[in-house]
Amino acid sequence: MTQIRCLLAPNPSAMTFRGTNTYIIGEGEVAVLDPGPDDPAHLAAILEATKGERITHILLSHDHKDHSMLVPGLKAATGAPLCGYDSPSSAIRPDIALQDGQILESTSWQLEAIHTPGHSDDHLCFAAGNICLTADHVMGWASTAIIPPRGRLRDYMESLAKLETRPWQRFLSGHGDPIEDPAKRLATLRAHRQAREASILRLLSQGPSTLDGIVNSLYARIAPGLRPAARHNVNAHVIALCETGQVQMQDDRLEMAQP
């Protein structure tokens, strides 16, 4: 079984929970997944944790800053190439572009890259046998923020379905604790999105509204730090409903599509 170690980056926030999980995969010749924020102390912690070993690959789940900002520093310290999904919209481009289903391996580990767009168009999960490193696609502490235009709800739901076809034993996410019942968590996340869509349609069936009006109705008690993510998620749902012809938008006005 592949050894996987976790280092918690010191970047807690409303969006990152206790911080970003950086994973060290393998022994001897190792890969580092999601170096995290540009923090000298975290870089030192990664290098200390891999002392006597060689970092041969730097893996990136997606280019959001809480996962990627330390990449240049870790590359400079190790000379390891960056491996990730090469999206034209990415802020950071990989040295080795990974495709869906591509296998990466070294002397003590093997990983399969799984393209899971939704949270972002460049998002990858990585499978180590029946363990999946799910980054921000599946987390146990919160649902995933879907931020248009690079984040799309329809992509997210299809990516959930892709993971649902496999018998996972454990998920290791980009923030928060391991998920010990992957199938249950996937079902919960799917049901959450379906319930959110139903809530939006129910509100619009009562009359026209705006994006902020929907957010105010659905998230009346949300913490201020989470409101931007809530607005992004509602926007992602509205875009998907417009794409399927259930909702129409005129300027800022949203309403049920006329039959």
mmCIF file of C-alpha atoms in Angstrom:
data_model
loop_
_atom_site.group_PDB
_atom_site.id
_atom_site.type_symbol
_atom_site.label_atom_id
_atom_site.label_comp_id
_atom_site.label_asym_id
_atom_site.label_seq_id
_atom_site.Cartn_x
_atom_site.Cartn_y
_atom_site.Cartn_z
ATOM 1 C CA MET A 1 0.000 0.000 0.000
ATOM 2 C CA THR A 2 1.288 3.461 -0.908
ATOM 3 C CA GLN A 3 2.352 5.520 2.081
ATOM 4 C CA ILE A 4 0.609 8.903 2.208
ATOM 5 C CA ARG A 5 1.551 11.563 4.742
ATOM 6 C CA CYS A 6 -0.304 14.818 5.340
ATOM 7 C CA LEU A 7 1.132 18.210 6.306
ATOM 8 C CA LEU A 8 -1.323 20.946 7.250
ATOM 9 C CA ALA A 9 -0.447 24.366 5.863
ATOM 10 C CA PRO A 10 -0.903 27.303 8.268
ATOM 11 C CA ASN A 11 -3.583 29.078 6.221
ATOM 12 C CA PRO A 12 -6.908 28.607 8.063
ATOM 13 C CA SER A 13 -9.851 30.675 6.835
ATOM 14 C CA ALA A 14 -13.565 30.530 6.154
ATOM 15 C CA MET A 15 -12.784 28.952 2.775
ATOM 16 C CA THR A 16 -9.868 26.667 3.735
ATOM 17 C CA PHE A 17 -11.123 25.369 7.134
ATOM 18 C CA ARG A 18 -8.044 24.492 9.230
ATOM 19 C CA GLY A 19 -5.746 25.009 6.216
ATOM 20 C CA THR A 20 -4.634 23.275 3.033
ATOM 21 C CA ASN A 21 -3.623 19.630 3.239
ATOM 22 C CA THR A 22 -0.303 18.982 1.509
ATOM 23 C CA TYR A 23 0.272 15.280 0.830
ATOM 24 C CA ILE A 24 3.620 13.479 0.592
ATOM 25 C CA ILE A 25 3.152 10.282 -1.388
ATOM 26 C CA GLY A 26 5.523 7.324 -1.259
ATOM 27 C CA GLU A 27 8.887 6.716 0.397
ATOM 28 C CA GLY A 28 12.411 7.433 -0.793
ATOM 29 C CA GLU A 29 11.417 8.970 -4.112
ATOM 30 C CA VAL A 30 8.246 10.865 -3.287
ATOM 31 C CA ALA A 31 5.613 13.101 -4.855
ATOM 32 C CA VAL A 32 4.188 16.188 -3.172
ATOM 33 C CA LEU A 33 0.550 17.009 -3.921
ATOM 34 C CA ASP A 34 -0.626 20.611 -3.483
ATOM 35 C CA PRO A 35 2.330 22.441 -1.915
ATOM 36 C CA GLY A 36 -0.062 25.070 -0.588
ATOM 37 C CA PRO A 37 0.289 28.793 0.132
ATOM 38 C CA ASP A 38 3.504 30.769 -0.317
ATOM 39 C CA ASP A 39 4.700 30.347 3.250
ATOM 40 C CA PRO A 40 8.405 29.840 4.084
ATOM 41 C CA ALA A 41 7.533 27.897 7.225
ATOM 42 C CA HIS A 42 5.412 25.440 5.234
ATOM 43 C CA LEU A 43 8.161 25.020 2.638
ATOM 44 C CA ALA A 44 10.592 24.266 5.465
ATOM 45 C CA ALA A 45 8.125 21.743 6.913
ATOM 46 C CA ILE A 46 7.849 19.919 3.564
ATOM 47 C CA LEU A 47 11.617 19.771 3.161
ATOM 48 C CA GLU A 48 12.077 18.610 6.760
ATOM 49 C CA ALA A 49 9.399 15.907 6.367
ATOM 50 C CA THR A 50 11.172 14.588 3.247
ATOM 51 C CA LYS A 51 14.706 14.840 4.631
ATOM 52 C CA GLY A 52 16.768 11.936 3.316
ATOM 53 C CA GLU A 53 14.275 11.419 0.482
ATOM 54 C CA ARG A 54 14.010 12.932 -3.000
ATOM 55 C CA ILE A 55 10.961 14.813 -4.249
ATOM 56 C CA THR A 56 10.642 13.631 -7.870
ATOM 57 C CA HIS A 57 7.214 15.069 -8.729
ATOM 58 C CA ILE A 58 5.166 18.070 -7.651
ATOM 59 C CA LEU A 59 1.481 17.389 -8.276
ATOM 60 C CA LEU A 60 -1.204 20.051 -8.433
ATOM 61 C CA SER A 61 -4.916 19.352 -8.093
ATOM 62 C CA HIS A 62 -5.809 22.810 -9.456
ATOM 63 C CA ASP A 63 -4.336 26.283 -9.603
ATOM 64 C CA HIS A 64 -6.221 28.059 -6.801
ATOM 65 C CA LYS A 65 -3.809 30.041 -4.658
ATOM 66 C CA ASP A 66 -4.263 28.074 -1.434
ATOM 67 C CA HIS A 67 -2.962 24.992 -3.283
ATOM 68 C CA SER A 68 -0.457 26.385 -5.762
ATOM 69 C CA MET A 69 1.418 29.455 -4.516
ATOM 70 C CA LEU A 70 4.266 27.449 -3.004
ATOM 71 C CA VAL A 71 4.948 25.621 -6.293
ATOM 72 C CA PRO A 72 7.751 27.989 -7.457
ATOM 73 C CA GLY A 73 9.526 27.754 -4.102
ATOM 74 C CA LEU A 74 9.309 23.972 -3.973
ATOM 75 C CA LYS A 75 10.480 23.675 -7.580
ATOM 76 C CA ALA A 76 13.450 25.907 -6.822
ATOM 77 C CA ALA A 77 14.339 23.844 -3.753
ATOM 78 C CA THR A 78 13.987 20.420 -5.392
ATOM 79 C CA GLY A 79 14.162 20.743 -9.181
ATOM 80 C CA ALA A 80 11.083 18.525 -9.439
ATOM 81 C CA PRO A 81 8.696 19.082 -12.369
ATOM 82 C CA LEU A 82 5.146 20.304 -11.860
ATOM 83 C CA CYS A 83 2.470 17.857 -13.007
ATOM 84 C CA GLY A 84 -1.126 18.961 -13.492
ATOM 85 C CA TYR A 85 -3.953 19.509 -15.933
ATOM 86 C CA ASP A 86 -3.053 22.018 -18.610
ATOM 87 C CA SER A 87 -6.036 24.346 -18.980
ATOM 88 C CA PRO A 88 -5.615 27.482 -21.123
ATOM 89 C CA SER A 89 -7.244 29.467 -18.325
ATOM 90 C CA SER A 90 -4.854 28.260 -15.608
ATOM 91 C CA ALA A 91 -2.716 30.784 -13.797
ATOM 92 C CA ILE A 92 0.107 28.267 -13.495
ATOM 93 C CA ARG A 93 1.030 25.885 -16.318
ATOM 94 C CA PRO A 94 2.451 22.405 -15.638
ATOM 95 C CA ASP A 95 5.774 21.080 -16.873
ATOM 96 C CA ILE A 96 4.064 17.722 -17.423
ATOM 97 C CA ALA A 97 0.469 17.969 -18.637
ATOM 98 C CA LEU A 98 -1.668 15.137 -17.269
ATOM 99 C CA GLN A 99 -4.639 13.621 -19.073
ATOM 100 C CA ASP A 100 -7.647 11.882 -17.567
ATOM 101 C CA GLY A 101 -6.666 8.315 -16.691
ATOM 102 C CA GLN A 102 -2.924 8.909 -17.001
ATOM 103 C CA ILE A 103 -0.711 6.863 -14.685
ATOM 104 C CA LEU A 104 2.213 8.396 -12.801
ATOM 105 C CA GLU A 105 4.579 6.169 -10.867
ATOM 106 C CA SER A 106 7.893 5.944 -9.116
ATOM 107 C CA THR A 107 9.692 3.307 -7.065
ATOM 108 C CA SER A 108 7.213 3.358 -4.156
ATOM 109 C CA TRP A 109 3.974 4.809 -5.539
ATOM 110 C CA GLN A 110 1.560 4.780 -8.427
ATOM 111 C CA LEU A 111 -1.191 7.329 -9.011
ATOM 112 C CA GLU A 112 -3.947 7.704 -11.580
ATOM 113 C CA ALA A 113 -4.941 11.231 -12.572
ATOM 114 C CA ILE A 114 -8.724 11.710 -12.745
ATOM 115 C CA HIS A 115 -9.966 14.884 -14.399
ATOM 116 C CA THR A 116 -12.835 16.193 -12.251
ATOM 117 C CA PRO A 117 -13.865 19.641 -13.473
ATOM 118 C CA GLY A 118 -16.572 21.517 -11.608
ATOM 119 C CA HIS A 119 -14.857 23.407 -8.820
ATOM 120 C CA SER A 120 -12.445 24.547 -11.518
ATOM 121 C CA ASP A 121 -11.878 23.445 -15.103
ATOM 122 C CA ASP A 122 -8.368 22.161 -14.340
ATOM 123 C CA HIS A 123 -9.271 20.114 -11.258
ATOM 124 C CA LEU A 124 -7.697 16.675 -10.830
ATOM 125 C CA CYS A 125 -8.219 13.961 -8.253
ATOM 126 C CA PHE A 126 -5.544 11.295 -7.821
ATOM 127 C CA ALA A 127 -6.239 7.612 -7.162
ATOM 128 C CA ALA A 128 -3.837 5.450 -5.179
ATOM 129 C CA GLY A 129 -5.554 2.086 -5.480
ATOM 130 C CA ASN A 130 -8.890 2.387 -3.642
ATOM 131 C CA ILE A 131 -7.854 5.636 -1.930
ATOM 132 C CA CYS A 132 -8.647 8.873 -3.737
ATOM 133 C CA LEU A 133 -7.023 12.221 -3.054
ATOM 134 C CA THR A 134 -10.008 14.424 -3.873
ATOM 135 C CA ALA A 135 -8.609 17.934 -3.239
ATOM 136 C CA ASP A 136 -11.546 20.406 -3.376
ATOM 137 C CA HIS A 137 -13.887 18.187 -5.396
ATOM 138 C CA VAL A 138 -15.049 16.230 -2.323
ATOM 139 C CA MET A 139 -14.539 17.471 1.224
ATOM 140 C CA GLY A 140 -16.060 16.284 4.468
ATOM 141 C CA TRP A 141 -16.380 19.611 6.276
ATOM 142 C CA ALA A 142 -18.258 21.565 3.579
ATOM 143 C CA SER A 143 -19.685 21.409 0.104
ATOM 144 C CA THR A 144 -17.522 22.547 -2.785
ATOM 145 C CA ALA A 145 -17.531 26.133 -4.028
ATOM 146 C CA ILE A 146 -18.317 26.321 -7.742
ATOM 147 C CA ILE A 147 -17.068 29.615 -9.109
ATOM 148 C CA PRO A 148 -18.086 30.504 -12.690
ATOM 149 C CA PRO A 149 -16.849 30.792 -15.327
ATOM 150 C CA ARG A 150 -14.136 28.212 -14.680
ATOM 151 C CA GLY A 151 -16.399 26.350 -12.297
ATOM 152 C CA ARG A 152 -19.547 24.789 -13.770
ATOM 153 C CA LEU A 153 -22.286 22.928 -11.920
ATOM 154 C CA ARG A 154 -23.009 20.512 -14.754
ATOM 155 C CA ASP A 155 -19.312 19.580 -14.895
ATOM 156 C CA TYR A 156 -19.295 19.127 -11.112
ATOM 157 C CA MET A 157 -22.264 16.747 -11.163
ATOM 158 C CA GLU A 158 -20.695 14.719 -13.980
ATOM 159 C CA SER A 159 -17.445 14.535 -12.015
ATOM 160 C CA LEU A 160 -19.312 13.275 -8.952
ATOM 161 C CA ALA A 161 -20.860 10.590 -11.154
ATOM 162 C CA LYS A 162 -17.404 9.620 -12.423
ATOM 163 C CA LEU A 163 -16.213 8.956 -8.866
ATOM 164 C CA GLU A 164 -19.442 7.149 -7.948
ATOM 165 C CA THR A 165 -18.614 4.324 -10.377
ATOM 166 C CA ARG A 166 -15.670 3.107 -8.328
ATOM 167 C CA PRO A 167 -15.458 1.244 -4.977
ATOM 168 C CA TRP A 168 -13.406 3.704 -2.960
ATOM 169 C CA GLN A 169 -12.315 2.858 0.566
ATOM 170 C CA ARG A 170 -11.227 6.325 1.655
ATOM 171 C CA PHE A 171 -11.077 9.921 0.448
ATOM 172 C CA LEU A 172 -8.273 12.304 1.404
ATOM 173 C CA SER A 173 -9.378 15.836 0.650
ATOM 174 C CA GLY A 174 -7.642 19.179 0.247
ATOM 175 C CA HIS A 175 -9.136 20.548 3.472
ATOM 176 C CA GLY A 176 -10.373 18.734 6.555
ATOM 177 C CA ASP A 177 -10.274 15.171 7.806
ATOM 178 C CA PRO A 178 -10.233 11.915 5.825
ATOM 179 C CA ILE A 179 -13.620 10.696 4.603
ATOM 180 C CA GLU A 180 -14.157 7.096 5.683
ATOM 181 C CA ASP A 181 -17.425 6.442 3.804
ATOM 182 C CA PRO A 182 -16.831 7.813 0.290
ATOM 183 C CA ALA A 183 -20.037 6.449 -1.248
ATOM 184 C CA LYS A 184 -22.176 8.085 1.431
ATOM 185 C CA ARG A 185 -20.382 11.413 1.051
ATOM 186 C CA LEU A 186 -20.800 11.398 -2.717
ATOM 187 C CA ALA A 187 -24.526 10.674 -2.328
ATOM 188 C CA THR A 188 -24.855 13.464 0.238
ATOM 189 C CA LEU A 189 -23.174 15.992 -2.034
ATOM 190 C CA ARG A 190 -25.376 15.006 -4.985
ATOM 191 C CA ALA A 191 -28.518 15.324 -2.839
ATOM 192 C CA HIS A 192 -27.350 18.718 -1.548
ATOM 193 C CA ARG A 193 -27.024 20.110 -5.072
ATOM 194 C CA GLN A 194 -30.377 18.692 -6.104
ATOM 195 C CA ALA A 195 -32.012 20.253 -3.052
ATOM 196 C CA ARG A 196 -30.383 23.620 -3.777
ATOM 197 C CA GLU A 197 -31.691 23.542 -7.350
ATOM 198 C CA ALA A 198 -35.177 22.723 -6.086
ATOM 199 C CA SER A 199 -35.016 25.635 -3.615
ATOM 200 C CA ILE A 200 -34.058 28.086 -6.370
ATOM 201 C CA LEU A 201 -36.857 26.874 -8.624
ATOM 202 C CA ARG A 202 -39.339 27.094 -5.749
ATOM 203 C CA LEU A 203 -38.358 30.710 -5.061
ATOM 204 C CA LEU A 204 -38.630 31.695 -8.719
ATOM 205 C CA SER A 205 -42.004 29.960 -9.026
ATOM 206 C CA GLN A 206 -43.266 32.568 -6.553
ATOM 207 C CA GLY A 207 -42.130 35.428 -8.772
ATOM 208 C CA PRO A 208 -39.071 37.021 -10.397
ATOM 209 C CA SER A 209 -35.973 37.688 -8.316
ATOM 210 C CA THR A 210 -32.296 38.567 -8.628
ATOM 211 C CA LEU A 211 -29.166 36.625 -7.835
ATOM 212 C CA ASP A 212 -28.647 38.559 -4.593
ATOM 213 C CA GLY A 213 -32.322 38.152 -3.739
ATOM 214 C CA ILE A 214 -31.993 34.378 -3.999
ATOM 215 C CA VAL A 215 -28.803 34.410 -1.905
ATOM 216 C CA ASN A 216 -30.520 36.507 0.777
ATOM 217 C CA SER A 217 -33.455 34.094 0.899
ATOM 218 C CA LEU A 218 -31.459 30.868 0.945
ATOM 219 C CA TYR A 219 -28.542 31.998 3.119
ATOM 220 C CA ALA A 220 -30.143 34.461 5.530
ATOM 221 C CA ARG A 221 -27.934 33.421 8.448
ATOM 222 C CA ILE A 222 -24.687 32.661 6.662
ATOM 223 C CA ALA A 223 -21.418 33.934 8.124
ATOM 224 C CA PRO A 224 -20.168 37.013 6.232
ATOM 225 C CA GLY A 225 -16.945 35.247 5.252
ATOM 226 C CA LEU A 226 -18.902 32.530 3.445
ATOM 227 C CA ARG A 227 -21.306 34.801 1.569
ATOM 228 C CA PRO A 228 -19.078 35.178 -1.544
ATOM 229 C CA ALA A 229 -18.889 31.387 -1.906
ATOM 230 C CA ALA A 230 -22.666 31.112 -1.432
ATOM 231 C CA ARG A 231 -23.226 33.714 -4.153
ATOM 232 C CA HIS A 232 -20.881 31.872 -6.518
ATOM 233 C CA ASN A 233 -22.724 28.601 -5.874
ATOM 234 C CA VAL A 234 -26.144 30.149 -6.501
ATOM 235 C CA ASN A 235 -24.795 31.743 -9.670
ATOM 236 C CA ALA A 236 -23.522 28.343 -10.830
ATOM 237 C CA HIS A 237 -26.968 26.843 -10.256
ATOM 238 C CA VAL A 238 -28.681 29.694 -12.086
ATOM 239 C CA ILE A 239 -26.340 29.322 -15.067
ATOM 240 C CA ALA A 240 -27.091 25.591 -15.221
ATOM 241 C CA LEU A 241 -30.852 26.231 -15.021
ATOM 242 C CA CYS A 242 -30.590 28.790 -17.818
ATOM 243 C CA GLU A 243 -28.631 26.289 -19.923
ATOM 244 C CA THR A 244 -31.401 23.706 -19.525
ATOM 245 C CA GLY A 245 -34.097 26.272 -20.334
ATOM 246 C CA GLN A 246 -35.831 26.183 -16.946
ATOM 247 C CA VAL A 247 -34.899 29.742 -15.981
ATOM 248 C CA GLN A 248 -34.381 32.868 -18.043
ATOM 249 C CA MET A 249 -32.422 36.016 -17.245
ATOM 250 C CA GLN A 250 -33.132 39.528 -18.460
ATOM 251 C CA ASP A 251 -30.458 41.936 -17.240
ATOM 252 C CA ASP A 252 -30.383 41.168 -13.477
ATOM 253 C CA ARG A 253 -33.914 39.782 -13.392
ATOM 254 C CA LEU A 254 -34.389 36.041 -13.040
ATOM 255 C CA GLU A 255 -37.663 34.248 -13.645
ATOM 256 C CA MET A 256 -39.081 30.901 -14.591
ATOM 257 C CA ALA A 257 -38.921 30.298 -18.320
ATOM 258 C CA GLN A 258 -42.273 30.597 -20.070
ATOM 259 C CA PRO A 259 -43.604 27.379 -21.615
#
